[in-house]
Short mmCIF file of C-alpha atoms in Angstrom, two decimals:
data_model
loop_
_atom_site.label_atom_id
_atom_site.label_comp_id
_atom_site.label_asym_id
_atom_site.label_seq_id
_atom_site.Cartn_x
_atom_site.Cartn_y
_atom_site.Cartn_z
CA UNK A 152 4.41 -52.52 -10.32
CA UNK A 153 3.58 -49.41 -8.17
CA UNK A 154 0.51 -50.00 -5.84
CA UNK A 155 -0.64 -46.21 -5.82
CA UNK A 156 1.32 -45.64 -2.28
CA UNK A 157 3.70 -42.85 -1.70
CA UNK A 158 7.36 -44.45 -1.51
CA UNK A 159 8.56 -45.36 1.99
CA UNK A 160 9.73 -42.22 4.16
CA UNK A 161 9.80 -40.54 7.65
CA UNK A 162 6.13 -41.70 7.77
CA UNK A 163 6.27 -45.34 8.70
CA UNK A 164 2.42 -46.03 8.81
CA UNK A 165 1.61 -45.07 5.21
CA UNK A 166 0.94 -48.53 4.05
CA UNK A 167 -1.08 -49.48 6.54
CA UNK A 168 -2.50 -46.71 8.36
CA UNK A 169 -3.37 -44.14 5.19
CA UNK A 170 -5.59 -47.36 3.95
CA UNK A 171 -8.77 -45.28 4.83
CA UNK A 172 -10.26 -45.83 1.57
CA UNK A 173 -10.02 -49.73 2.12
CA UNK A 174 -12.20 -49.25 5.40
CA UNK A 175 -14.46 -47.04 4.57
CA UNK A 176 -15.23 -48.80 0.82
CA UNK A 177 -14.20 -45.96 -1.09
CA UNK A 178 -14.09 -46.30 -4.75
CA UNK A 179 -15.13 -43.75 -7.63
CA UNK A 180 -14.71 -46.38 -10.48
CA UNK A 181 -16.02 -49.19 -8.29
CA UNK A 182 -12.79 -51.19 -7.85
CA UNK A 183 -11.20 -51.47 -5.01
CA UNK A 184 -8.01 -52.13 -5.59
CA UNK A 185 -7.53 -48.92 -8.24
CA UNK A 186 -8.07 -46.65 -4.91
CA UNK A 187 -5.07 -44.70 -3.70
CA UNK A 188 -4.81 -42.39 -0.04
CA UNK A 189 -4.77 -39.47 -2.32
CA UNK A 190 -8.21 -40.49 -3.85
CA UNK A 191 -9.56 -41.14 -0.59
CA UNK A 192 -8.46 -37.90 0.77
CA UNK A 193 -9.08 -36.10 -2.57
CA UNK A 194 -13.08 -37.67 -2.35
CA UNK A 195 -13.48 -36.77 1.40
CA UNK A 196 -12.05 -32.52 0.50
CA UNK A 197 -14.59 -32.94 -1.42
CA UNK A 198 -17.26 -33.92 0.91
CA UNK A 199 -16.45 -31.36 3.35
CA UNK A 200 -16.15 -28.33 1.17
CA UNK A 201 -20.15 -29.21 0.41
CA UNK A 202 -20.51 -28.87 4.60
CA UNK A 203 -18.32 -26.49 5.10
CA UNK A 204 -19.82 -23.15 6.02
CA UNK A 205 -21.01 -22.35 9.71
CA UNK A 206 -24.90 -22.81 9.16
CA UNK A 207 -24.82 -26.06 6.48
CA UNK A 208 -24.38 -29.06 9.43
CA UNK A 209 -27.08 -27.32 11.66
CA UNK A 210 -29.44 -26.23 7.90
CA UNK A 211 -29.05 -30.14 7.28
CA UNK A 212 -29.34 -31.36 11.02
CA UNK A 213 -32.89 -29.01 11.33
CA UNK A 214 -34.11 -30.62 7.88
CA UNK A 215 -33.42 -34.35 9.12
CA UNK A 216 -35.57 -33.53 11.97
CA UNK A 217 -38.50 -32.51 10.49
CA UNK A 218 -38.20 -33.57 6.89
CA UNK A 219 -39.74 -29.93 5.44
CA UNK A 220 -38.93 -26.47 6.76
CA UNK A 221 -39.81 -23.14 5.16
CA UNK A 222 -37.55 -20.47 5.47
CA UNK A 223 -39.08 -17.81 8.43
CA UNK A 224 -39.20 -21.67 10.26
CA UNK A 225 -35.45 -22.26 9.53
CA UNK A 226 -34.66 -18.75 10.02
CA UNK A 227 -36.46 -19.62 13.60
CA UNK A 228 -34.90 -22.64 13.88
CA UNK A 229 -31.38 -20.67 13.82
CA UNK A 230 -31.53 -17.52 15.75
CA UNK A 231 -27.62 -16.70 15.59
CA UNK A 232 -27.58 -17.27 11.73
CA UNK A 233 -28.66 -13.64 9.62
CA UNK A 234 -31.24 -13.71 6.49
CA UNK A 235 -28.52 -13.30 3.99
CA UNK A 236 -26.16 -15.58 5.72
CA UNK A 237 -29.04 -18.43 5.68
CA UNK A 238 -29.88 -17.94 2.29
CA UNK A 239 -26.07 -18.24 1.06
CA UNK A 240 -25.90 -21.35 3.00
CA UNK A 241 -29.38 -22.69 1.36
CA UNK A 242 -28.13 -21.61 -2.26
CA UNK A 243 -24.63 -23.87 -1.94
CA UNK A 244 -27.02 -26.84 -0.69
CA UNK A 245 -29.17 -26.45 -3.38
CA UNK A 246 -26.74 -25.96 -5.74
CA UNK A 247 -24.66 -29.29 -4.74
CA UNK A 248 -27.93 -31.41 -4.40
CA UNK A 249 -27.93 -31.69 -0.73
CA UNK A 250 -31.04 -29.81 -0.49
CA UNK A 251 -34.23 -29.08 -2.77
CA UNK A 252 -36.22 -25.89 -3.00
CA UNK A 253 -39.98 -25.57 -3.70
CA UNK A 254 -41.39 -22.19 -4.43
CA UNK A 255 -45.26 -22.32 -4.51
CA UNK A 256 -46.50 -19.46 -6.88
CA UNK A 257 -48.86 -17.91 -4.27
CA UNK A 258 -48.45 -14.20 -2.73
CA UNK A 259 -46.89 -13.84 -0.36
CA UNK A 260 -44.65 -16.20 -1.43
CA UNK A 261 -44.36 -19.76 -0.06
CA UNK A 262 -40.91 -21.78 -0.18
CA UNK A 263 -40.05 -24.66 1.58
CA UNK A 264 -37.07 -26.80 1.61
CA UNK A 265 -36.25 -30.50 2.63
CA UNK A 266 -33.26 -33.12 1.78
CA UNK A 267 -33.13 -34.52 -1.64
CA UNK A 268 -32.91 -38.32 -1.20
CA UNK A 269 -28.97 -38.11 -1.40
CA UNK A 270 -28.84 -35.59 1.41
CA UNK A 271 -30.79 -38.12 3.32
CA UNK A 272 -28.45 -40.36 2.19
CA UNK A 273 -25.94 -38.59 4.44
CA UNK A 274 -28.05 -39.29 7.86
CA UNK A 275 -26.13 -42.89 8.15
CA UNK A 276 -22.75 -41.21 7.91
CA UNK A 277 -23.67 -38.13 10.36
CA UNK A 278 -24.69 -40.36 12.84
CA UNK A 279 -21.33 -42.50 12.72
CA UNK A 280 -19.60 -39.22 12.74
CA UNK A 281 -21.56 -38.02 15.93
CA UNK A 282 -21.13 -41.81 17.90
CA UNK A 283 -17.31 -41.37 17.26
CA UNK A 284 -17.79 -37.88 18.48
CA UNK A 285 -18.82 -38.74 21.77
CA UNK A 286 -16.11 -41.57 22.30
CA UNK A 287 -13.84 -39.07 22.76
CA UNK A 288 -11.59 -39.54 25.24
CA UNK A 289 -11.73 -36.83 27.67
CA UNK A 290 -8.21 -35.11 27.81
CA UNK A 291 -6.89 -33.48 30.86
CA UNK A 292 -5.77 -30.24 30.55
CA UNK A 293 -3.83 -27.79 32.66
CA UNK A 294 -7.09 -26.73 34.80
CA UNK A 295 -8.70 -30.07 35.57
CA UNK A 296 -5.33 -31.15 37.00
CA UNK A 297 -4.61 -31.20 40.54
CA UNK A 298 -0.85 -30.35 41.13
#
């Protein structure tokens, strides 16, 4: 009986090491022990083609802050980011459920956008990604070194 894992090879840690799904609770049909590396890895591609995209992580960083934005604030919000560019970015949010559009029927027209209660959901995970962030060791390269 195969366990899911990829036979034994050149990479030694595979058994224990690739286990990310076991540490992070990972688990599409709910059951632990019917996760495999490659479903781990296959969920988290996933994940990060919704944030992928320049503008998404700082469009989703600006909404956590102040909960509902409308555009000319997030296009204020963003200098470096161009009106087309920002409205992309907003559409593929929208689209994947991250983030909710309201258009208010009113001329000229008024939209606002916030964080659906899943892309809240995301704050949690974010913030653990930004605390292991800043444990970064700091590396020293070629110019901090005094030969």
């Amino acid at each position: 009986m195969r366990s899911g894992l990829a036979e034994p090879s050149i990479w030694g840690y595979t058994a224990h090491m690739a286990r990310t799904d076991k540490k992070v609770g990972y688990s599409p049909t709910g059951k632990l022990e019917d996760v495999t590396p490659d479903m781990a890895a296959t969920g988290m591609e996933a994940a990060f083609r919704m944030l992928e995209g320049r503008w998404k992580m700082v469009i989703i960083f600006h909404l956590f802050d102040r909960e509902v934005l409308r555009f000319s604030e997030l296009e204020r919000a963003i200098p470096g980011v161009s009106q087309k560019m920002l409205i992309q970015q907003l559409r593929d949010l929208e689209r994947d459920g991250i983030v909710e559009r309201v258009v208010y029927p009113q001329v000229p027209p008024k939209v606002e956008y916030r964080l659906t209660p899943w892309g809240q959901a995301m704050c949690p995970a974010l913030d653990a990604l930004l605390e292991w962030a800043a444990q970064r060791p700091q590396a020293e390269g070629p110019a901090s070194r005094a030969d």
